[in-house]
XYZ file of C-alpha atoms in Angstrom:
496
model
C -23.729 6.376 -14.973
C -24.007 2.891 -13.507
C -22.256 0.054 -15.127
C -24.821 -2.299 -15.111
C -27.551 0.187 -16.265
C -30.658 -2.540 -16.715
C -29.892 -4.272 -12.925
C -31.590 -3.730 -9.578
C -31.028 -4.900 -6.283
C -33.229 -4.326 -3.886
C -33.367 -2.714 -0.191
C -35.301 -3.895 2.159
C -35.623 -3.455 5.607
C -37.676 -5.564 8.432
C -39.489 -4.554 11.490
C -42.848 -5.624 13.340
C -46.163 -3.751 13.831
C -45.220 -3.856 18.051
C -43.366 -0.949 17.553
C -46.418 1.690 16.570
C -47.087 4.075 13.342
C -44.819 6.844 14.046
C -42.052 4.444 14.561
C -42.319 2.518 11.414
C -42.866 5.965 9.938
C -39.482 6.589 10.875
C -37.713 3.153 9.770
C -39.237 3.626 6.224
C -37.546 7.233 6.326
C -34.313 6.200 7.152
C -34.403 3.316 5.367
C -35.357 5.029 1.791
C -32.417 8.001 2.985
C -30.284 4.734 2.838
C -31.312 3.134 -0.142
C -31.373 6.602 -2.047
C -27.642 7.301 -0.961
C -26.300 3.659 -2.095
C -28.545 4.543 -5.507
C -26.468 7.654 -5.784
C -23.153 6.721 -5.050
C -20.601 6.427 -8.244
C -19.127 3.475 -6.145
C -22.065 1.273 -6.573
C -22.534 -0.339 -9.799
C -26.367 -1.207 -9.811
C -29.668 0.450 -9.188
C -30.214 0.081 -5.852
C -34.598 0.334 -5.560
C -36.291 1.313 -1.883
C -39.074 -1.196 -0.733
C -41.299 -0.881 1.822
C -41.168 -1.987 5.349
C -41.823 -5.591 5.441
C -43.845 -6.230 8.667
C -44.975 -9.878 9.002
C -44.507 -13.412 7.075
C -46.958 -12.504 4.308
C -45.226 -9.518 3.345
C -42.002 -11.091 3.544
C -43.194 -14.144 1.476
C -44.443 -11.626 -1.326
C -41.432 -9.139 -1.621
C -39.206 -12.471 -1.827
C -41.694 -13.691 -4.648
C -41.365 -10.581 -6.471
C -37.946 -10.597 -6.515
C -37.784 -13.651 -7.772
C -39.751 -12.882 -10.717
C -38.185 -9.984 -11.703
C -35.958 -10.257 -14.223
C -34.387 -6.797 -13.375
C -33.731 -7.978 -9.854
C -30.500 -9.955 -9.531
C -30.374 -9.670 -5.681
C -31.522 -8.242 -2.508
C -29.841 -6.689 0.570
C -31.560 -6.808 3.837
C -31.543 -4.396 7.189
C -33.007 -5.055 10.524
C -33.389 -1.155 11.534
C -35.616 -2.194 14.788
C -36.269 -6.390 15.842
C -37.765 -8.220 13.614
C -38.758 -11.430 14.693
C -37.126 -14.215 12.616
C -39.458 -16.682 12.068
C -41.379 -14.301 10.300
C -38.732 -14.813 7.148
C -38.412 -18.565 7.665
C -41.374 -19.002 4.305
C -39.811 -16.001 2.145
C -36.274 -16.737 2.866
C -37.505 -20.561 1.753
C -38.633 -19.567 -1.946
C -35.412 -16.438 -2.434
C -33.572 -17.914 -5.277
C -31.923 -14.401 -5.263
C -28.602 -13.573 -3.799
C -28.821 -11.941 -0.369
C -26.608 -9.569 1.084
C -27.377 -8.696 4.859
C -26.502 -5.044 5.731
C -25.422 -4.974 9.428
C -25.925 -0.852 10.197
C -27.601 1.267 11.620
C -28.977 5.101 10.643
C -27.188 6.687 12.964
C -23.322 6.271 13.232
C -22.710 7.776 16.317
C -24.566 7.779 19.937
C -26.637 10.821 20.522
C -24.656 11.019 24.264
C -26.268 13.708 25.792
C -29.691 12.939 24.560
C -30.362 9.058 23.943
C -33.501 7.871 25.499
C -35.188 4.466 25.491
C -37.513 5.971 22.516
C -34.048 6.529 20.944
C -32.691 2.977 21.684
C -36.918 0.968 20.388
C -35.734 2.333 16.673
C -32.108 2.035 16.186
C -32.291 -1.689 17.543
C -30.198 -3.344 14.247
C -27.433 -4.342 16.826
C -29.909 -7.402 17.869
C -32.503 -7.295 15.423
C -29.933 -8.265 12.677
C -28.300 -11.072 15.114
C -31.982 -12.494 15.245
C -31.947 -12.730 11.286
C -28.749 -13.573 11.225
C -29.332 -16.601 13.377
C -32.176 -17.568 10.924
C -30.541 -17.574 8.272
C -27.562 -19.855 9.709
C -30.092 -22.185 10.969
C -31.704 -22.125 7.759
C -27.961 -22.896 6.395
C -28.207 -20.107 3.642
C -25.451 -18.535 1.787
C -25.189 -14.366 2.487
C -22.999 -11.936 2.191
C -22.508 -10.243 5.609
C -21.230 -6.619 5.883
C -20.854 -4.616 9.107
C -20.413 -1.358 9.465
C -22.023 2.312 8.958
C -24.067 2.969 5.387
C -21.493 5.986 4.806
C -18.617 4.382 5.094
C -16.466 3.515 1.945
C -15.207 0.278 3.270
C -19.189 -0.987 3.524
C -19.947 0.973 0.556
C -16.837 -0.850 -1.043
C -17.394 -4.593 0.232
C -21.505 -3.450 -1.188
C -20.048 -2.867 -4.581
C -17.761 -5.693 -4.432
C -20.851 -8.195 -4.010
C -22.832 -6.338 -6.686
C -20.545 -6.927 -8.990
C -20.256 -10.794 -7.881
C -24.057 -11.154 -8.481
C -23.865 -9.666 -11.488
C -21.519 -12.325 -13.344
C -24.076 -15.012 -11.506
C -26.858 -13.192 -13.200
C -25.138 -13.303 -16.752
C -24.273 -17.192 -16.162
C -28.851 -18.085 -15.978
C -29.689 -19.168 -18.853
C -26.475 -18.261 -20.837
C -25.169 -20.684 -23.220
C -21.820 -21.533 -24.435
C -20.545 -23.477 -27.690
C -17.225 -25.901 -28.080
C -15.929 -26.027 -32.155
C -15.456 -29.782 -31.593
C -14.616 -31.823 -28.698
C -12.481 -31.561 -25.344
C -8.562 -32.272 -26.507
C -7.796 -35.545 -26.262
C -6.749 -37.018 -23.461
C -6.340 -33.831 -21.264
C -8.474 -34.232 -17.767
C -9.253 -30.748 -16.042
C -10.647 -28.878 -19.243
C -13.330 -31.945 -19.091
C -16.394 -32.028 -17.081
C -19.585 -32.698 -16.003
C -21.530 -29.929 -18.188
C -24.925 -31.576 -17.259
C -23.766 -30.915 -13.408
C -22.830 -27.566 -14.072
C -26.081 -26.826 -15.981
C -27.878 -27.678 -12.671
C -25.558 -25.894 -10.392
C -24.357 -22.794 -12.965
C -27.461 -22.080 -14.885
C -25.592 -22.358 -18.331
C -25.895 -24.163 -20.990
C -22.858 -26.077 -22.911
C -23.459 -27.734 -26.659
C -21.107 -28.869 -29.213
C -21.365 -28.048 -32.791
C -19.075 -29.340 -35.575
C -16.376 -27.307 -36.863
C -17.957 -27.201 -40.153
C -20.891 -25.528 -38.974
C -18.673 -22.677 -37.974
C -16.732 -23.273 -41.388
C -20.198 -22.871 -43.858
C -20.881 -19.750 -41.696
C -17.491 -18.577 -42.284
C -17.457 -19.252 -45.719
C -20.269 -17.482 -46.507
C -19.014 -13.947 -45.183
C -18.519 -11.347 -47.559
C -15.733 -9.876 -49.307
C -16.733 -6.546 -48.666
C -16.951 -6.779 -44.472
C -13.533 -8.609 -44.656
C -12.044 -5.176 -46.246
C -13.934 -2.821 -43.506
C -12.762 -5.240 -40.733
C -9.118 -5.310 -42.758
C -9.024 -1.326 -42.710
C -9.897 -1.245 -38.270
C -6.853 -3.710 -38.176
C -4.579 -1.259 -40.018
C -5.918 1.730 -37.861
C -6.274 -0.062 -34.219
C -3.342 -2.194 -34.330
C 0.363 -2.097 -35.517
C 0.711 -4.413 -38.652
C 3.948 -6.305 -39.508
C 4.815 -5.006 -43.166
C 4.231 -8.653 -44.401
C 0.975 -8.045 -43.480
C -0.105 -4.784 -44.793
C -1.525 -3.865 -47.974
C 0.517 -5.277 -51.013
C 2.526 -7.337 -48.529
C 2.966 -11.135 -49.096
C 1.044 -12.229 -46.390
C -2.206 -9.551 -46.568
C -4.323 -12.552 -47.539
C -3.935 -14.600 -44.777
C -5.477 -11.191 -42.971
C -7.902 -11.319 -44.941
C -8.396 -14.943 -43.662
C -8.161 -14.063 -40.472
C -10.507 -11.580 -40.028
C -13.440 -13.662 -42.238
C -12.496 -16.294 -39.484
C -13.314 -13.418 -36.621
C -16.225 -12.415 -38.621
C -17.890 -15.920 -38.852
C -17.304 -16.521 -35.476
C -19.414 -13.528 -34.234
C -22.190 -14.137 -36.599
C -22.096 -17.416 -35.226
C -22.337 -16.525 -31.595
C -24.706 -14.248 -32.021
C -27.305 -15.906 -34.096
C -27.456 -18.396 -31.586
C -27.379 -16.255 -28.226
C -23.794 -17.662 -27.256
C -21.938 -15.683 -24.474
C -18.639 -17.308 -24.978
C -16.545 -20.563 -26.816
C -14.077 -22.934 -27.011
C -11.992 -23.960 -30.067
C -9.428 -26.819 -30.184
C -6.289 -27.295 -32.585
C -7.193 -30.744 -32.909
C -10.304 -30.109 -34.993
C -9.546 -27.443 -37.681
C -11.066 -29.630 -40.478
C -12.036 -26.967 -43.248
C -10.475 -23.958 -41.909
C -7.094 -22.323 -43.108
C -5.757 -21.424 -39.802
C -6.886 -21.476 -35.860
C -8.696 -18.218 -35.090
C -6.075 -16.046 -32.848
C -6.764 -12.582 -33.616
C -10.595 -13.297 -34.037
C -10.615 -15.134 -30.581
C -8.603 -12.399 -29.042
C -10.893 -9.578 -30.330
C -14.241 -11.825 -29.503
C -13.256 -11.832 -25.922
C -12.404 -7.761 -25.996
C -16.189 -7.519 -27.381
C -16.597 -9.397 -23.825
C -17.444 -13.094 -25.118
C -15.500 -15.646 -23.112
C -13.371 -17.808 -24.635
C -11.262 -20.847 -23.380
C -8.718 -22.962 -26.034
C -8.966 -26.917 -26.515
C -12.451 -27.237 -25.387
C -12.137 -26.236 -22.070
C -15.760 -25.173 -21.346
C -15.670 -24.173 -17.758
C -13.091 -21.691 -18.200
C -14.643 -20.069 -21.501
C -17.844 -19.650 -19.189
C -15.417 -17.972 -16.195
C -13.847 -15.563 -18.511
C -17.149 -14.483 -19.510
C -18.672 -14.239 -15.764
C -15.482 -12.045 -15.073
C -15.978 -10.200 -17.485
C -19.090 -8.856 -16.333
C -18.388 -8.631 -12.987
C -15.493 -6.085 -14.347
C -17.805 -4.228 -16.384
C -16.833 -0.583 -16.028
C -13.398 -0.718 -14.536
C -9.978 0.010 -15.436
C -7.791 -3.078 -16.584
C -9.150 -6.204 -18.438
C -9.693 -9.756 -18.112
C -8.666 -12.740 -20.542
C -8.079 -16.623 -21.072
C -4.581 -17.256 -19.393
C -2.024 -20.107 -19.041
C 0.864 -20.523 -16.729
C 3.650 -21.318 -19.729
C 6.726 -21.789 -18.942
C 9.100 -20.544 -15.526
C 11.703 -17.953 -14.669
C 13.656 -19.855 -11.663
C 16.372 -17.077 -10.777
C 16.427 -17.245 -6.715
C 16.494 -13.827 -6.606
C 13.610 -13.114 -9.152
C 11.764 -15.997 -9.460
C 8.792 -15.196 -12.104
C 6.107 -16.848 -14.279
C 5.290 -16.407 -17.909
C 1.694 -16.506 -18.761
C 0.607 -16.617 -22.461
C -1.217 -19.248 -25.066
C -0.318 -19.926 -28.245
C -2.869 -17.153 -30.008
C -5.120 -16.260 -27.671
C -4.791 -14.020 -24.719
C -7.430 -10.381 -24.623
C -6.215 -7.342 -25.746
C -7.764 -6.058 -22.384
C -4.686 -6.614 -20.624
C -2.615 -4.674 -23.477
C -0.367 -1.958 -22.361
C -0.115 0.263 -25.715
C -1.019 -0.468 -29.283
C -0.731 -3.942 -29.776
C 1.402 -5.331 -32.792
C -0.713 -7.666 -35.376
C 1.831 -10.209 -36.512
C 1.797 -13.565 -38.230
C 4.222 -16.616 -37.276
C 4.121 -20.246 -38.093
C 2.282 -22.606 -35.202
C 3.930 -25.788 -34.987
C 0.345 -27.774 -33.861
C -2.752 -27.773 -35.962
C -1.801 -28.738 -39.266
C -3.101 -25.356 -41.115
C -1.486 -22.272 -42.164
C 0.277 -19.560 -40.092
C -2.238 -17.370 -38.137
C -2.279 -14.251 -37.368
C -2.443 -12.915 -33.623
C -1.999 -9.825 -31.688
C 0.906 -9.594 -29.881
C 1.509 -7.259 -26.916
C 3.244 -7.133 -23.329
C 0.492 -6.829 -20.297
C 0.959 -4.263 -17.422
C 2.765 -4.260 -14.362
C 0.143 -4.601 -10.574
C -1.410 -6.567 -8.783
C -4.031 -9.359 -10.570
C -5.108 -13.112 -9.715
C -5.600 -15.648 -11.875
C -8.573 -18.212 -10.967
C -9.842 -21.505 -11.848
C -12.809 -23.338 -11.894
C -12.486 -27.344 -11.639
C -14.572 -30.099 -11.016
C -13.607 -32.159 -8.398
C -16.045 -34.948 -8.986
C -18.430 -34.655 -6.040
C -18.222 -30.139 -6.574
C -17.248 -27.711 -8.135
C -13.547 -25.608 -6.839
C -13.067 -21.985 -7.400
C -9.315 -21.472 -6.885
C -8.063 -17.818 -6.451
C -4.166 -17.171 -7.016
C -3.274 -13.519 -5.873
C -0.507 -12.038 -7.662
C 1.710 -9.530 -8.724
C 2.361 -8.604 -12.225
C 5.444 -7.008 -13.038
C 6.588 -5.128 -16.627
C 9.303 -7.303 -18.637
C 12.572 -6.507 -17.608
C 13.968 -7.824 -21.342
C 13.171 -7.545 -24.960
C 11.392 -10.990 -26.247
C 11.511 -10.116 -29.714
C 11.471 -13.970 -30.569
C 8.574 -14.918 -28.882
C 5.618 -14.148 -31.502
C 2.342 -14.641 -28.356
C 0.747 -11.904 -25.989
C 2.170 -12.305 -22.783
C 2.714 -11.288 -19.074
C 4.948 -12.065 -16.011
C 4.250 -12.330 -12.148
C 5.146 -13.390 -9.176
C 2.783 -15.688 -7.324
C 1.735 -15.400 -3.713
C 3.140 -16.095 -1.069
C 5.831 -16.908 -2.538
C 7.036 -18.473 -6.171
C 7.552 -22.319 -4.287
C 4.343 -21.972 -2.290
C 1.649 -20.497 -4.769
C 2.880 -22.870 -6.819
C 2.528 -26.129 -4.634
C -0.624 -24.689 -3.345
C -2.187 -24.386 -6.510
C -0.735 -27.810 -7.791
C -1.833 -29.485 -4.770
C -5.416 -28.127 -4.826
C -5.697 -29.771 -8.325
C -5.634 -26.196 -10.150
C -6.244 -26.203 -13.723
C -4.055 -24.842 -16.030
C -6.052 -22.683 -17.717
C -7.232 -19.750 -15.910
C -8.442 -16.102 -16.234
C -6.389 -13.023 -15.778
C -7.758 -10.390 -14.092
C -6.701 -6.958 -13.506
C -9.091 -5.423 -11.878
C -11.241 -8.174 -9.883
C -10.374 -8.775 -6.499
C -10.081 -12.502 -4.485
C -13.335 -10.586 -2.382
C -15.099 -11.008 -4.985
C -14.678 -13.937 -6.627
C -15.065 -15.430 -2.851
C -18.667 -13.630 -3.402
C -19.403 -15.390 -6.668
C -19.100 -18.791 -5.266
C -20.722 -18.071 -2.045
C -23.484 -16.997 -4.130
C -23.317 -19.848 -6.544
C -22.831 -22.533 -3.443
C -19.907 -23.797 -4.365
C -16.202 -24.494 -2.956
C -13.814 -21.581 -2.482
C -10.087 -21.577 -2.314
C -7.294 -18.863 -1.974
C -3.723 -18.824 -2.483
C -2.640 -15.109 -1.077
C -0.079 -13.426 1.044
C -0.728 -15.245 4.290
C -1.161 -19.107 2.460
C 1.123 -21.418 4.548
C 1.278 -24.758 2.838
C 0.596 -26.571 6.026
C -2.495 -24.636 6.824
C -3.490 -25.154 2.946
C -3.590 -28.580 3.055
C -5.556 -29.136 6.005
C -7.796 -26.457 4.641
C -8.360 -28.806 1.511
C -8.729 -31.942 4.066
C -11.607 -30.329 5.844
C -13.071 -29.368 3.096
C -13.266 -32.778 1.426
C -14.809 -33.659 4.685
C -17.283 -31.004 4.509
C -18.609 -32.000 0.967
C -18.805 -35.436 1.626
């Protein structure tokens, strides 16, 4: 079963009428056998739909149009199986608001030796038929994904996928909108923005709403859900005696999980894929939402703390794009360090809220005091996250653009008992290095706030903001700080 079910891309394939009917016979044979195996493989996550030969600029012009107003549609991969002259695509590729992945194969993976013949070498001509699109489309300065290699081969089939999944978070991000419970916490710069900016450039949407209209939604929620959500807390999670059934603290369960129910009757009367909260504007609640913000970004909202809208909308995107496979993603900070030369580490956690998709085991539901906020003590899940390798990335605004910043890393399983630290948490190791990933990230303005992810890939995310135009950095096993920083000085020069 695919993981994105309701999505398309589609195939298509250009060629000219020079070539003759029982040659573009043959290309639309091949190319459906292509289409048809990418359709079938588990590997790919989308439907991948056959379309016919497209010939000349008007049929070019109206399979780009089509695309583009399909809603199923969310991107389309191209293949030059003969030559296909280029400025033949210059209109169509002109209107594609679709992301584009050019397929550099062709049919055949090996040469026919003993038998190749110039009728052989007129139809499997992709070697320069896709350098003359590709050529187009650099003049044309368009963003692509380019992947070389033979159809059957899991590394193409694998960098396909990889893509797919990239234009699938893009897809999620038109026309989604986000909420903030109050305002950006004051004084703090990165989690700030320019959301009219990243309306034009994202496709989402970011509004504010006061925290009492969360409150009167939360207020009204009804005794009788609280105890059925109460009862899948008991059997899901691990409850602290304090905060079980005829336990001192069950109400404040109880208060937690009418705060978790108003908040997804909330989002989804008004269509909201993801939100921010901030400690500094609790006015009418009894405590800040931890295990309800935790449990709204396992349903796969996305979620960022103290209004920080840009990563609430990344979680979400991420989320998508790791629809289907094994590990989780979630609202991260880097907390606090572990210097020891010879184990240098670094603790991620929040305060409440990290996703129980990063769990290892049955999480423990526990309640502690919170020394911010001004409210009572809320109640959170609580949990160590799994050892392998993960990234955390970042999405900032650098005034004149928008930086995606990719950390690779590897996660590791605690080596010691934290039984006084009451917050979901995990530990890793940076790349390169602890010094390096560190500077690196620092130095290339990095936010603090970030997503996990366990089972996304720095490929990617490198996808996503190709697709979405915008600036891309990594911090991975080859970064050399010298080479980072005048990777960061040419690219302020080439966004100028």
């Amino acid at each position: 079963m695919k993981a994105f079910q309701h999505l398309e891309v589609w195939f298509v394939t250009g060629s000219q009428d020079l070539y003759g009917e029982e040659t573009l016979k043959q290309v639309a044979v091949h190319s459906k056998e292509i289409a048809d195996s990418l359709h079938a493989d588990p590997a790919i996550p989308l439907n991948v739909i056959f379309k016919p030969t497209v010939k000349s600029s008007e049929e070019i012009y109206a399979v780009c149009a089509a695309a583009n107003a399909s809603t199923a549609c969310i991107g389309i991969i191209t293949w030059m199986h003969t030559f296909s002259p280029a400025k033949m695509w210059i209109r169509g590729l002109n209107i594609l608001q679709k992301p584009l992945l050019h397929l550099h194969t062709q049919f055949n993976r090996d040469i026919p030796w003993s038998t190749i013949d110039m009728d052989f070498m007129n139809l499997n001509q992709s070697a320069h038929g896709d350098r003359e699109f590709g050529f187009i489309m650099s003049r044309m300065r368009l963003k692509r994904k380019v992947v070389v290699g033979h159809w059957q081969d899991p590394l193409v089939i694998g960098k396909i996928s990889n893509w797919m999944r990239a234009a699938a978070g893009w897809s999620d991000w038109q026309g989604a909108r986000f909420v903030r419970f109050g305002d950006n916490m004051r004084y703090v710069a990165v989690t700030d923005g320019d959301k009219v900016e990243a309306e034009m450039k994202f496709g989402y949407s970011v509004n504010t709403h006061g925290i009492g209209d969360l409150v009167k939604v939360i207020n009204e929620v009804t005794d009788a859900s609280v105890e059925t959500l109460v009862h899948e807390y008991a059997e899901r999670y691990q409850l602290m005696p304090v905060l079980q059934k005829g336990g001192e603290r069950h109400g404040a369960l109880k208060d937690a999980a009418k705060i978790e129910l108003g908040l997804q009757y909330f989002l989804e009367k008004g269509n909201y894929k993801g939100f921010s909260d901030t400690f500094e504007d609790l006015h009418g609640m009894k405590q800040l939402p931890g295990i309800g913000a935790q449990r709204m970004m396992g349903k796969g909202y996305g979620f960022a703390g103290e209004g920080d809208w840009k990563t609430a909308a990344l979680v979400r995107a991420m989320k998508v794009m790791g629809t289907g496979l094994q590990g989780g993603n979630s609202f991260m900070e880097d907390y606090t360090y572990h210097f020891d030369p010879a184990n240098p580490l670094v603790l991620g956690s929040h305060m409440l809220e990290i996703c129980e998709s990063i769990a290892t085991g049955k999480p423990n539901c526990e309640i502690h005091p919170l020394g911010i906020g001004g409210k009572e003590d809320p109640v959170r899940l609580v949990f160590n996250a799994g050892a392998g390798p993960a990234l955390n990335a970042s999405v900032v605004d650098m005034g004149n653009r928008f930086r995606l910043l990719v950390n690779e890393v590897e996660a590791v399983a605690p080596f010691a008992e934290l039984p006084k630290l009451p917050v979901a948490r995990v530990l890793w190791k940076p790349y390169p290095n602890m010094n390096d990933g560190c500077a690196a990230w620092i130095l290339a303005g990095g936010a603090h706030h970030t997503c996990y992810s366990q089972n996304l890939t720095s490929e990617q995310l490198e996808d996503f903001a190709e697709i979405a135009g915008i600036e891309y950095v990594k911090i991975g096993k080859n970064t050399d700080i010298y080479q980072f920083k005048n990777e960061l000085r040419w690219n302020d020069a080439a966004y100028k």
